[in-house]
Amino acid sequence: MLELSKIKMPLIFIPNKGQADETVKYYAVGKNYGLYFTPHKLSMQLETKDKKNTALEIDFIDSNKHTKIVGQGKLPGIVNYLKG
């Protein structure tokens, strides 16, 4: 099983500007994981040591319908994407 505590890079949240489904507001990705945040759900995609993919969704039951996900500050660095 993947242990998030063994990830050596910091967890960086990236605003979704068309890279993911429009319901995703922020996401974080790494070598063996993906975390996707919407106002009412957290989706996780994990790759285990035996290279099997596992998906998990956590729904926030009875969550505030007017919830907004916002960043608190900008980290140094730039994320680039190639579209083709």
Short mmCIF file of N, CA and C in Angstrom, two decimals:
data_model
loop_
_atom_site.label_atom_id
_atom_site.label_comp_id
_atom_site.label_asym_id
_atom_site.label_seq_id
_atom_site.Cartn_x
_atom_site.Cartn_y
_atom_site.Cartn_z
N MET A 1 0.84 -1.18 0.00
CA MET A 1 0.00 0.00 0.00
C MET A 1 0.89 1.25 0.00
N LEU A 2 0.46 2.26 -0.72
CA LEU A 2 1.18 3.53 -0.78
C LEU A 2 1.08 4.25 0.55
N GLU A 3 2.20 4.74 1.04
CA GLU A 3 2.20 5.51 2.28
C GLU A 3 2.49 6.96 1.93
N LEU A 4 1.49 7.82 2.13
CA LEU A 4 1.66 9.24 1.81
C LEU A 4 2.78 9.87 2.62
N SER A 5 3.08 9.31 3.80
CA SER A 5 4.14 9.89 4.63
C SER A 5 5.52 9.70 4.02
N LYS A 6 5.65 8.81 3.02
CA LYS A 6 6.95 8.58 2.38
C LYS A 6 7.17 9.45 1.15
N ILE A 7 6.20 10.28 0.81
CA ILE A 7 6.35 11.17 -0.34
C ILE A 7 7.35 12.25 0.03
N LYS A 8 8.38 12.41 -0.76
CA LYS A 8 9.46 13.34 -0.44
C LYS A 8 9.18 14.77 -0.88
N MET A 9 8.31 14.95 -1.87
CA MET A 9 8.00 16.30 -2.34
C MET A 9 6.84 16.88 -1.53
N PRO A 10 6.80 18.20 -1.39
CA PRO A 10 5.66 18.80 -0.68
C PRO A 10 4.37 18.63 -1.48
N LEU A 11 3.27 18.58 -0.77
CA LEU A 11 1.97 18.50 -1.41
C LEU A 11 1.61 19.89 -1.92
N ILE A 12 1.46 20.01 -3.24
CA ILE A 12 1.19 21.30 -3.86
C ILE A 12 -0.20 21.26 -4.49
N PHE A 13 -1.04 22.20 -4.12
CA PHE A 13 -2.40 22.27 -4.65
C PHE A 13 -2.40 23.21 -5.85
N ILE A 14 -2.95 22.72 -6.95
CA ILE A 14 -2.93 23.46 -8.21
C ILE A 14 -4.36 23.86 -8.56
N PRO A 15 -4.62 25.14 -8.86
CA PRO A 15 -5.96 25.53 -9.28
C PRO A 15 -6.28 24.92 -10.65
N ASN A 16 -7.50 24.45 -10.80
CA ASN A 16 -7.93 23.87 -12.07
C ASN A 16 -8.34 24.99 -13.02
N LYS A 17 -7.62 25.09 -14.10
CA LYS A 17 -7.94 26.08 -15.14
C LYS A 17 -8.13 25.37 -16.47
N GLY A 18 -8.89 24.27 -16.41
CA GLY A 18 -9.17 23.51 -17.61
C GLY A 18 -8.39 22.21 -17.73
N GLN A 19 -7.51 21.90 -16.78
CA GLN A 19 -6.73 20.67 -16.86
C GLN A 19 -7.53 19.45 -16.41
N ALA A 20 -8.58 19.65 -15.63
CA ALA A 20 -9.37 18.55 -15.08
C ALA A 20 -10.86 18.86 -15.29
N ASP A 21 -11.69 17.97 -14.85
CA ASP A 21 -13.14 18.17 -14.92
C ASP A 21 -13.51 19.51 -14.30
N GLU A 22 -14.50 20.18 -14.85
CA GLU A 22 -14.84 21.54 -14.40
C GLU A 22 -15.33 21.60 -12.96
N THR A 23 -15.78 20.49 -12.38
CA THR A 23 -16.21 20.50 -10.97
C THR A 23 -15.02 20.52 -10.02
N VAL A 24 -13.84 20.14 -10.49
CA VAL A 24 -12.63 20.15 -9.67
C VAL A 24 -12.13 21.59 -9.55
N LYS A 25 -11.94 22.04 -8.33
CA LYS A 25 -11.46 23.40 -8.10
C LYS A 25 -9.95 23.43 -7.90
N TYR A 26 -9.42 22.49 -7.13
CA TYR A 26 -7.98 22.35 -6.91
C TYR A 26 -7.64 20.86 -6.96
N TYR A 27 -6.38 20.57 -7.29
CA TYR A 27 -5.94 19.19 -7.28
C TYR A 27 -4.46 19.14 -6.93
N ALA A 28 -4.03 17.96 -6.53
CA ALA A 28 -2.62 17.71 -6.24
C ALA A 28 -2.28 16.36 -6.86
N VAL A 29 -1.16 16.30 -7.54
CA VAL A 29 -0.75 15.04 -8.16
C VAL A 29 0.71 14.76 -7.84
N GLY A 30 1.04 13.49 -7.83
CA GLY A 30 2.40 13.05 -7.60
C GLY A 30 2.64 11.77 -8.38
N LYS A 31 3.77 11.15 -8.13
CA LYS A 31 4.15 9.95 -8.87
C LYS A 31 3.11 8.84 -8.73
N ASN A 32 2.57 8.65 -7.54
CA ASN A 32 1.67 7.53 -7.30
C ASN A 32 0.30 7.95 -6.76
N TYR A 33 -0.06 9.21 -6.90
CA TYR A 33 -1.34 9.64 -6.34
C TYR A 33 -1.91 10.84 -7.09
N GLY A 34 -3.21 11.02 -6.93
CA GLY A 34 -3.91 12.21 -7.40
C GLY A 34 -5.01 12.53 -6.41
N LEU A 35 -5.13 13.77 -6.02
CA LEU A 35 -6.19 14.23 -5.12
C LEU A 35 -6.96 15.33 -5.84
N TYR A 36 -8.28 15.23 -5.88
CA TYR A 36 -9.11 16.17 -6.62
C TYR A 36 -10.20 16.70 -5.70
N PHE A 37 -10.25 18.01 -5.53
CA PHE A 37 -11.17 18.64 -4.59
C PHE A 37 -12.29 19.37 -5.32
N THR A 38 -13.53 19.02 -4.98
CA THR A 38 -14.70 19.74 -5.46
C THR A 38 -15.39 20.31 -4.21
N PRO A 39 -16.37 21.18 -4.36
CA PRO A 39 -17.03 21.73 -3.17
C PRO A 39 -17.71 20.67 -2.29
N HIS A 40 -18.03 19.50 -2.85
CA HIS A 40 -18.78 18.52 -2.07
C HIS A 40 -18.16 17.14 -2.04
N LYS A 41 -16.93 17.00 -2.57
CA LYS A 41 -16.34 15.67 -2.65
C LYS A 41 -14.82 15.76 -2.75
N LEU A 42 -14.14 14.75 -2.23
CA LEU A 42 -12.71 14.57 -2.40
C LEU A 42 -12.52 13.25 -3.13
N SER A 43 -11.83 13.26 -4.26
CA SER A 43 -11.54 12.04 -5.01
C SER A 43 -10.05 11.78 -4.92
N MET A 44 -9.71 10.51 -4.66
CA MET A 44 -8.31 10.11 -4.57
C MET A 44 -8.05 8.97 -5.55
N GLN A 45 -6.94 9.03 -6.22
CA GLN A 45 -6.48 7.94 -7.07
C GLN A 45 -5.09 7.57 -6.59
N LEU A 46 -4.93 6.32 -6.20
CA LEU A 46 -3.66 5.87 -5.64
C LEU A 46 -3.15 4.67 -6.41
N GLU A 47 -1.84 4.58 -6.57
CA GLU A 47 -1.21 3.41 -7.19
C GLU A 47 -0.45 2.68 -6.09
N THR A 48 -0.75 1.40 -5.91
CA THR A 48 -0.11 0.62 -4.86
C THR A 48 1.24 0.11 -5.33
N LYS A 49 1.99 -0.51 -4.42
CA LYS A 49 3.32 -1.03 -4.76
C LYS A 49 3.27 -2.06 -5.88
N ASP A 50 2.17 -2.80 -5.96
CA ASP A 50 2.06 -3.80 -7.03
C ASP A 50 1.45 -3.20 -8.31
N LYS A 51 1.48 -1.87 -8.40
CA LYS A 51 1.07 -1.11 -9.60
C LYS A 51 -0.42 -1.21 -9.91
N LYS A 52 -1.23 -1.53 -8.92
CA LYS A 52 -2.68 -1.53 -9.11
C LYS A 52 -3.22 -0.16 -8.74
N ASN A 53 -4.18 0.32 -9.51
CA ASN A 53 -4.80 1.62 -9.25
C ASN A 53 -6.02 1.44 -8.36
N THR A 54 -6.14 2.31 -7.40
CA THR A 54 -7.26 2.30 -6.47
C THR A 54 -7.87 3.69 -6.46
N ALA A 55 -9.18 3.75 -6.51
CA ALA A 55 -9.89 5.04 -6.47
C ALA A 55 -10.77 5.06 -5.23
N LEU A 56 -10.86 6.23 -4.63
CA LEU A 56 -11.69 6.42 -3.44
C LEU A 56 -12.32 7.80 -3.53
N GLU A 57 -13.61 7.87 -3.27
CA GLU A 57 -14.30 9.17 -3.23
C GLU A 57 -14.92 9.35 -1.86
N ILE A 58 -14.74 10.52 -1.31
CA ILE A 58 -15.34 10.88 -0.03
C ILE A 58 -16.34 11.99 -0.30
N ASP A 59 -17.61 11.68 -0.07
CA ASP A 59 -18.67 12.68 -0.24
C ASP A 59 -18.93 13.36 1.09
N PHE A 60 -19.08 14.67 1.07
CA PHE A 60 -19.39 15.43 2.27
C PHE A 60 -20.91 15.53 2.39
N ILE A 61 -21.50 14.60 3.10
CA ILE A 61 -22.95 14.51 3.22
C ILE A 61 -23.48 15.74 3.94
N ASP A 62 -24.58 16.27 3.42
CA ASP A 62 -25.23 17.45 4.00
C ASP A 62 -24.29 18.66 4.07
N SER A 63 -23.37 18.74 3.13
CA SER A 63 -22.44 19.88 3.12
C SER A 63 -23.17 21.15 2.68
N ASN A 64 -22.60 22.27 3.00
CA ASN A 64 -23.16 23.56 2.64
C ASN A 64 -23.19 23.68 1.11
N LYS A 65 -24.34 23.92 0.56
CA LYS A 65 -24.49 24.00 -0.90
C LYS A 65 -23.77 25.22 -1.50
N HIS A 66 -23.39 26.16 -0.67
CA HIS A 66 -22.75 27.38 -1.15
C HIS A 66 -21.25 27.40 -0.83
N THR A 67 -20.68 26.24 -0.54
CA THR A 67 -19.26 26.14 -0.23
C THR A 67 -18.41 26.57 -1.42
N LYS A 68 -17.37 27.34 -1.13
CA LYS A 68 -16.41 27.75 -2.16
C LYS A 68 -15.02 27.31 -1.70
N ILE A 69 -14.27 26.75 -2.61
CA ILE A 69 -12.90 26.35 -2.31
C ILE A 69 -11.99 27.46 -2.83
N VAL A 70 -11.19 28.02 -1.93
CA VAL A 70 -10.30 29.12 -2.32
C VAL A 70 -8.90 28.84 -1.78
N GLY A 71 -7.90 29.31 -2.51
CA GLY A 71 -6.52 29.20 -2.05
C GLY A 71 -6.20 30.29 -1.06
N GLN A 72 -5.22 30.04 -0.20
CA GLN A 72 -4.85 31.03 0.79
C GLN A 72 -3.58 31.79 0.44
N GLY A 73 -2.87 31.34 -0.55
CA GLY A 73 -1.65 32.02 -0.93
C GLY A 73 -1.01 31.31 -2.11
N LYS A 74 -0.11 31.99 -2.75
CA LYS A 74 0.56 31.43 -3.92
C LYS A 74 1.95 30.95 -3.51
N LEU A 75 2.28 29.71 -3.91
CA LEU A 75 3.59 29.17 -3.63
C LEU A 75 4.57 29.55 -4.74
N PRO A 76 5.86 29.55 -4.44
CA PRO A 76 6.83 29.83 -5.51
C PRO A 76 6.83 28.69 -6.52
N GLY A 77 7.10 29.00 -7.75
CA GLY A 77 7.17 27.97 -8.78
C GLY A 77 6.06 28.12 -9.80
N ILE A 78 6.24 27.44 -10.91
CA ILE A 78 5.28 27.50 -12.02
C ILE A 78 4.99 26.08 -12.48
N VAL A 79 3.74 25.79 -12.77
CA VAL A 79 3.35 24.51 -13.34
C VAL A 79 3.03 24.75 -14.80
N ASN A 80 3.67 23.99 -15.68
CA ASN A 80 3.45 24.13 -17.12
C ASN A 80 2.77 22.88 -17.67
N TYR A 81 1.95 23.06 -18.70
CA TYR A 81 1.25 21.96 -19.34
C TYR A 81 1.46 22.04 -20.84
N LEU A 82 1.57 20.88 -21.46
CA LEU A 82 1.64 20.80 -22.91
C LEU A 82 0.31 20.29 -23.42
N LYS A 83 -0.30 21.01 -24.34
CA LYS A 83 -1.56 20.58 -24.94
C LYS A 83 -1.26 20.14 -26.35
N GLY A 84 -1.86 19.03 -26.74
CA GLY A 84 -1.59 18.58 -28.09
C GLY A 84 -2.73 17.81 -28.68
#
